[in-house]
Amino acid sequence: MKNVAIIGAGFVGASIAYALTINSDDRRVTLIDTDTEKAHGEALDINHGLSQLGNSFAAAGDYSDTKNSDALIICAGKGRAAGQSRLDLVRENILIMNSVTDSLKPYYNGCPVIIISNPNDIMTLHAQRRLGAKRGKVFGSGCILDTSRLIRCCAQYTGAGTGEISGYVIGEHGDGQVTVWSSVKVCKKAIGEYCRSSGLEWNEEVRRKLSAQVRTMGADIIKRKGKTQYGIATCTLALTRAILGEGDITAPVTTGVYGQYGLSDVSVSLPCVIGRGGVSKILEIPLTDDELAALKLSADGLKGVYKTV
Ligand code: NAD
């Protein structure tokens, strides 16, 4: 059995536990939460159907259960309410992250840790420092979800299938995110070229509208249902599968950078290779001058917020 521990059994943690257990028949998922009854209830609910699929199971536990983990996922923390930005959560969630890392550290075995809590870039850098983890071991889901949303939006605009589209959103997982339009390809062609050959409009106004749609999609869901959970759960499943050795993936996740694009002392999303050990490589893809300037602005903004806490 592969052991995955999830800290924070709220909407997001429980959805990740559900995704992980129904996706494979050899995973043991432990849910840890200050609300032990909630963690227990979620584990029971998930377990009751799993015998139809195989041997995976979920259980509630405590921090001592993390010592044999193959992967850890931290999603404890407040979620944003309608009208709030992710950065508005920083003061409250940093205290929660302090409590989680203090409890985790005595049992931490050096396995990869995925941070989901928001503001994601700041929580990732903070957790990495407090756990004293090696480079690449602690990373946040960052802009993998924004990139997924970008691909969905481009598919809707161009009519191509999501499997035919690639590209990246980088920078802050939040309002300071940067859509790297120069990286977006549709059916192996640059998106501008694809649109022009298909008779579709492609100009600054179209790009601005699509980028805004991607940036506000999370807030739009929160306005409608109060939470987001399934999108991030699916992205976390993809990241966890890579960590558990089911094949490396390349995705824009947030991790402490060390000189890429001249950036340091900050965690920010860049395309990374993720595999059994966590992040094995941060890729420096070509950026236009405007994209590079926007990335630097995004990183500076995060540094400024981290300094205040
Ligand atoms: P939630 O309120 O439903 O759940 C949070 C859980 O954390 C609660 O069960 C709470 O009891 C638990 N908790 C609080 N303090 C704790 C502690 N010290 N130790 C252990 N558990 C503790 O919230 P949610 O909707 O599940 O969201 C969780 C976090 O994930 C939020 O910060 C949210 O903003 C973030 N999130 C991130 C993404 C992303 O793309 N990275 C997407 C959605 C949500």
Coordinates of C-alpha atoms and ligand atoms in Angstrom, one line a residue:
M1 CA 0.0 0.0 0.0
K2 CA 1.1 3.6 -0.7
N3 CA 0.6 5.9 2.3
V4 CA -0.7 9.4 1.7
A5 CA -1.6 11.7 4.7
I6 CA -3.8 14.7 4.2
I7 CA -3.8 17.4 6.8
G8 CA -7.1 19.3 6.8
A9 CA -10.2 17.3 6.1
G10 CA -12.4 20.1 4.9
F11 CA -14.0 20.4 1.5
V12 CA -10.7 20.3 -0.3
G13 CA -9.0 17.6 1.9
A14 CA -12.0 15.3 1.7
S15 CA -12.3 15.7 -2.1
I16 CA -8.6 14.9 -2.5
A17 CA -9.0 11.8 -0.3
Y18 CA -11.9 10.7 -2.4
A19 CA -10.1 11.2 -5.7
L20 CA -7.0 9.4 -4.5
T21 CA -8.8 6.3 -3.2
I22 CA -11.2 5.8 -6.1
N23 CA -8.3 6.2 -8.6
S24 CA -6.3 3.2 -7.5
D25 CA -6.7 0.1 -5.4
D26 CA -3.5 0.3 -3.4
R27 CA -3.6 3.6 -1.4
R28 CA -4.1 4.2 2.2
V29 CA -5.2 7.7 2.9
T30 CA -5.0 9.2 6.4
L31 CA -7.1 12.3 7.2
I32 CA -5.8 14.5 10.0
D33 CA -7.8 17.5 11.3
T34 CA -8.2 19.4 14.6
D35 CA -11.9 18.5 14.1
T36 CA -11.3 14.8 14.6
E37 CA -15.0 13.9 14.3
K38 CA -15.1 15.5 10.9
A39 CA -12.0 13.6 9.7
H40 CA -13.5 10.4 11.0
G41 CA -16.8 11.0 9.4
E42 CA -15.2 11.8 6.0
A43 CA -13.1 8.7 6.2
L44 CA -16.1 6.5 6.9
D45 CA -18.1 8.0 4.2
I46 CA -15.3 7.5 1.6
N47 CA -14.7 4.0 2.8
H48 CA -18.2 2.7 2.5
G49 CA -18.1 2.4 -1.3
L50 CA -14.4 1.5 -1.8
S51 CA -14.9 -2.2 -1.3
Q52 CA -16.6 -2.2 -4.7
L53 CA -13.3 -1.0 -6.3
G54 CA -10.5 -2.8 -4.5
N55 CA -8.3 -2.4 -1.4
S56 CA -7.7 1.3 -1.0
F57 CA -9.1 2.8 2.1
A58 CA -9.3 6.0 4.2
A59 CA -8.9 6.5 7.9
A60 CA -8.8 9.3 10.4
G61 CA -5.5 9.6 12.2
D62 CA -3.0 11.9 14.0
Y63 CA 0.4 13.2 13.2
S64 CA 2.2 10.1 14.4
D65 CA 0.5 8.3 11.5
T66 CA 2.5 10.4 9.0
K67 CA 5.9 8.8 9.8
N68 CA 5.6 6.2 7.0
S69 CA 4.0 8.5 4.5
D70 CA 5.0 8.4 0.8
A71 CA 3.4 11.8 0.2
L72 CA 1.9 14.5 2.5
I73 CA -0.7 17.0 1.4
I74 CA -1.5 20.1 3.5
C75 CA -4.9 21.7 3.0
A76 CA -5.6 23.0 6.5
G77 CA -6.7 26.6 6.5
K78 CA -9.4 29.1 5.9
G79 CA -10.8 29.4 2.4
R80 CA -11.7 32.7 0.9
A81 CA -15.2 34.1 1.1
A82 CA -16.8 35.9 -1.9
G83 CA -15.0 39.2 -2.5
Q84 CA -11.8 38.1 -0.7
S85 CA -8.5 37.6 -2.4
R86 CA -6.3 34.7 -1.5
L87 CA -3.7 37.1 0.0
D88 CA -6.4 38.3 2.5
L89 CA -6.1 34.9 4.2
V90 CA -2.4 35.2 4.9
R91 CA -2.4 36.3 8.6
E92 CA -4.9 33.6 9.7
N93 CA -3.5 30.8 7.6
I94 CA 0.1 31.4 8.5
L95 CA -0.8 30.7 12.1
I96 CA -2.5 27.5 11.1
M97 CA 0.6 26.5 9.0
N98 CA 2.8 27.2 12.0
S99 CA 0.7 24.8 14.1
V100 CA 0.6 22.1 11.3
T101 CA 4.4 22.2 10.7
D102 CA 5.2 22.2 14.5
S103 CA 3.0 19.1 14.9
L104 CA 4.4 17.4 11.7
K105 CA 8.1 18.1 12.2
P106 CA 8.8 15.4 14.8
Y107 CA 7.5 12.7 12.4
Y108 CA 8.5 14.2 9.0
N109 CA 10.4 11.5 7.1
G110 CA 11.6 13.8 4.1
C111 CA 8.9 12.6 1.7
P112 CA 7.4 15.1 -0.8
V113 CA 4.8 17.5 0.6
I114 CA 2.2 19.2 -1.5
I115 CA 0.8 22.5 -0.1
I116 CA -2.8 23.4 -1.1
S117 CA -3.6 26.0 1.6
N118 CA -3.8 29.6 0.4
P119 CA -2.2 32.0 -0.3
N120 CA -0.4 29.1 -1.9
D121 CA 3.0 30.6 -2.8
I122 CA 3.5 32.1 0.7
M123 CA 2.3 29.0 2.5
T124 CA 4.6 26.8 0.4
L125 CA 7.7 28.9 1.2
H126 CA 6.8 29.1 4.8
A127 CA 6.2 25.3 5.1
Q128 CA 9.4 24.6 3.3
R129 CA 11.4 26.7 5.7
R130 CA 9.7 25.5 8.8
L131 CA 10.1 21.8 7.9
G132 CA 13.7 22.4 6.9
A133 CA 13.0 20.4 3.8
K134 CA 15.5 19.8 1.0
R135 CA 15.0 21.7 -2.3
G136 CA 12.1 20.5 -4.3
K137 CA 10.5 18.3 -1.5
V138 CA 7.9 20.9 -0.6
F139 CA 5.9 22.4 -3.4
G140 CA 2.5 23.9 -3.8
S141 CA -0.2 23.2 -6.4
G142 CA 0.3 26.8 -7.5
C143 CA -0.7 27.5 -11.1
I144 CA -1.5 23.9 -12.2
L145 CA -5.2 24.7 -11.6
D146 CA -5.0 28.1 -13.4
T147 CA -3.2 26.3 -16.3
S148 CA -6.0 23.7 -16.4
R149 CA -8.5 26.6 -16.5
L150 CA -6.5 28.3 -19.3
I151 CA -6.6 25.1 -21.3
R152 CA -10.4 24.9 -20.8
C153 CA -10.9 28.5 -21.8
C154 CA -8.7 28.1 -24.9
A155 CA -10.6 25.0 -25.9
Q156 CA -13.9 26.8 -25.6
Y157 CA -12.5 29.7 -27.7
T158 CA -10.9 27.7 -30.4
G159 CA -13.2 24.7 -30.5
A160 CA -10.1 22.3 -30.2
G161 CA -10.1 19.5 -27.6
T162 CA -8.3 20.1 -24.3
G163 CA -5.9 17.3 -25.2
E164 CA -4.8 19.4 -28.2
I165 CA -3.8 22.4 -26.1
S166 CA -0.8 23.1 -24.0
G167 CA 0.7 26.2 -22.3
Y168 CA 1.3 27.7 -18.9
V169 CA 0.1 30.1 -16.3
I170 CA 3.0 31.1 -14.0
G171 CA 3.8 33.4 -11.1
E172 CA 1.4 33.9 -8.2
H173 CA -1.5 31.5 -7.7
G174 CA -3.8 34.5 -7.4
D175 CA -4.4 37.9 -8.9
G176 CA -0.7 38.4 -9.9
Q177 CA -0.7 35.3 -12.2
V178 CA 0.9 35.6 -15.6
T179 CA -0.6 33.9 -18.7
V180 CA 2.3 32.9 -20.9
W181 CA 0.6 33.4 -24.2
S182 CA 3.9 32.8 -26.0
S183 CA 3.8 29.2 -24.6
V184 CA 0.2 28.4 -25.7
K185 CA -0.1 25.9 -28.5
V186 CA -3.2 24.5 -30.2
C187 CA -2.8 21.4 -32.3
K188 CA 1.0 22.0 -32.1
K189 CA 0.7 25.5 -33.6
A190 CA 1.2 28.8 -31.7
I191 CA -2.4 29.8 -30.7
G192 CA -2.2 33.1 -32.7
E193 CA -1.3 31.1 -35.9
Y194 CA -4.1 28.5 -35.1
C195 CA -6.7 31.2 -34.7
R196 CA -5.7 33.1 -37.8
S197 CA -5.8 29.9 -39.9
S198 CA -9.2 29.1 -38.4
G199 CA -10.7 32.6 -39.1
L200 CA -10.8 33.4 -35.4
E201 CA -10.0 36.9 -34.0
W202 CA -6.6 37.0 -32.2
N203 CA -5.4 40.2 -30.7
E204 CA -4.6 41.9 -27.4
E205 CA -8.3 42.4 -26.5
V206 CA -9.0 38.6 -26.9
R207 CA -6.0 37.7 -24.8
R208 CA -6.9 40.2 -22.1
K209 CA -10.4 38.8 -21.9
L210 CA -9.3 35.1 -21.8
S211 CA -6.6 35.9 -19.1
A212 CA -9.2 37.7 -17.0
Q213 CA -11.6 34.8 -17.3
V214 CA -8.9 32.4 -16.1
R215 CA -7.9 34.7 -13.2
T216 CA -11.5 35.1 -11.9
M217 CA -12.8 31.6 -12.4
G218 CA -12.1 30.5 -8.8
A219 CA -13.9 33.6 -7.5
D220 CA -16.8 33.0 -9.9
I221 CA -17.3 29.4 -8.5
I222 CA -17.1 30.8 -4.9
K223 CA -19.8 33.3 -5.7
R224 CA -22.0 30.5 -6.9
K225 CA -21.4 27.7 -4.4
G226 CA -19.2 29.2 -1.6
K227 CA -16.2 26.8 -2.2
T228 CA -14.0 25.3 -4.8
Q229 CA -12.9 21.7 -4.3
Y230 CA -13.1 19.3 -7.3
G231 CA -10.8 21.1 -9.7
I232 CA -8.0 21.3 -7.1
A233 CA -8.7 17.7 -6.1
T234 CA -8.2 16.5 -9.6
C235 CA -4.9 18.5 -10.0
T236 CA -3.7 17.2 -6.7
L237 CA -4.4 13.7 -7.8
A238 CA -2.2 14.2 -10.9
L239 CA 0.6 15.6 -8.7
T240 CA 0.3 12.8 -6.1
R241 CA 0.4 10.1 -8.8
A242 CA 3.7 11.5 -10.0
I243 CA 5.1 11.5 -6.5
L244 CA 4.0 7.9 -6.0
G245 CA 6.1 6.9 -9.0
E246 CA 3.4 6.5 -11.6
G247 CA 5.3 8.7 -14.2
D248 CA 6.9 12.1 -14.2
I249 CA 4.8 15.1 -15.2
T250 CA 5.6 18.7 -16.1
A251 CA 3.3 21.3 -14.5
P252 CA 3.6 24.8 -13.2
V253 CA 3.8 24.3 -9.4
T254 CA 5.1 26.7 -6.8
T255 CA 8.4 26.0 -5.1
G256 CA 11.3 28.0 -3.7
V257 CA 13.3 29.4 -6.7
Y258 CA 17.0 29.7 -6.7
G259 CA 18.1 32.1 -9.4
Q260 CA 15.6 31.2 -12.2
Y261 CA 14.9 34.4 -14.2
G262 CA 17.0 36.2 -11.6
L263 CA 14.5 35.3 -8.8
S264 CA 15.3 34.1 -5.3
D265 CA 13.9 34.1 -1.7
V266 CA 10.4 33.5 -3.1
S267 CA 8.1 30.6 -4.0
V268 CA 6.4 31.1 -7.3
S269 CA 5.0 28.9 -10.0
L270 CA 7.2 27.9 -12.9
P271 CA 6.9 24.8 -15.1
C272 CA 8.5 22.0 -13.1
V273 CA 9.3 18.3 -13.6
I274 CA 7.6 16.4 -10.8
G275 CA 8.3 12.8 -10.0
R276 CA 9.0 10.3 -7.1
G277 CA 11.2 12.7 -5.2
G278 CA 9.1 15.8 -5.7
V279 CA 10.2 18.6 -8.0
S280 CA 13.4 17.4 -9.8
K281 CA 13.8 20.4 -12.1
I282 CA 12.5 23.9 -12.6
L283 CA 12.3 24.8 -16.3
E284 CA 13.2 28.2 -17.6
I285 CA 11.0 28.4 -20.7
P286 CA 11.5 31.3 -23.1
L287 CA 9.4 34.4 -22.0
T288 CA 8.7 37.7 -23.9
D289 CA 10.0 40.9 -22.2
D290 CA 6.4 41.7 -21.1
E291 CA 5.9 38.2 -19.6
L292 CA 9.2 38.4 -17.8
A293 CA 8.4 41.8 -16.4
A294 CA 5.0 40.5 -15.2
L295 CA 6.6 37.5 -13.5
K296 CA 9.0 39.7 -11.7
L297 CA 6.2 42.0 -10.5
S298 CA 4.3 38.9 -9.3
A299 CA 7.3 37.6 -7.4
D300 CA 8.0 41.1 -5.9
G301 CA 4.4 41.3 -4.7
L302 CA 4.6 37.9 -3.0
K303 CA 7.9 38.9 -1.3
G304 CA 6.3 42.1 0.0
V305 CA 3.4 40.2 1.5
Y306 CA 5.6 37.5 3.1
K307 CA 7.7 40.2 4.7
T308 CA 4.6 41.7 6.4
V309 CA 3.9 38.4 8.2
Ligands
NAD1 P1 -12.5 24.1 4.9 O1 -12.8 25.2 5.9 O2 -13.6 23.3 4.4 O3 -11.5 23.1 5.6 C1 -10.3 23.5 6.3 C2 -10.0 22.4 7.4 O4 -8.8 22.7 8.0 C3 -11.1 22.3 8.4 O5 -11.7 21.0 8.5 C4 -10.4 22.7 9.7 O6 -10.9 22.0 10.9 C5 -9.0 22.3 9.3 N1 -7.9 22.9 10.2 C6 -7.9 24.2 10.6 N2 -6.8 24.4 11.4 C7 -6.1 23.2 11.4 C8 -4.9 22.8 12.0 N3 -4.2 23.6 12.8 N4 -4.6 21.5 11.9 C9 -5.3 20.6 11.2 N5 -6.5 21.0 10.5 C10 -6.9 22.3 10.7 O7 -11.6 24.7 3.8 P2 -11.4 24.1 2.3 O8 -12.4 24.6 1.4 O9 -11.1 22.7 2.5 O10 -10.0 24.9 1.9 C11 -8.8 24.6 2.6 C12 -7.7 25.4 2.0 O11 -7.4 25.1 0.7 C13 -8.0 26.9 2.1 O12 -6.8 27.7 2.5 C14 -8.3 27.2 0.7 O13 -8.1 28.6 0.3 C15 -7.4 26.3 -0.1 N6 -7.7 26.1 -1.5 C16 -6.6 26.0 -2.3 C17 -6.8 25.8 -3.7 C18 -5.7 25.8 -4.6 O14 -5.8 25.9 -5.8 N7 -4.4 25.7 -4.1 C19 -8.1 25.5 -4.1 C20 -9.2 25.5 -3.2 C21 -8.9 25.8 -1.9

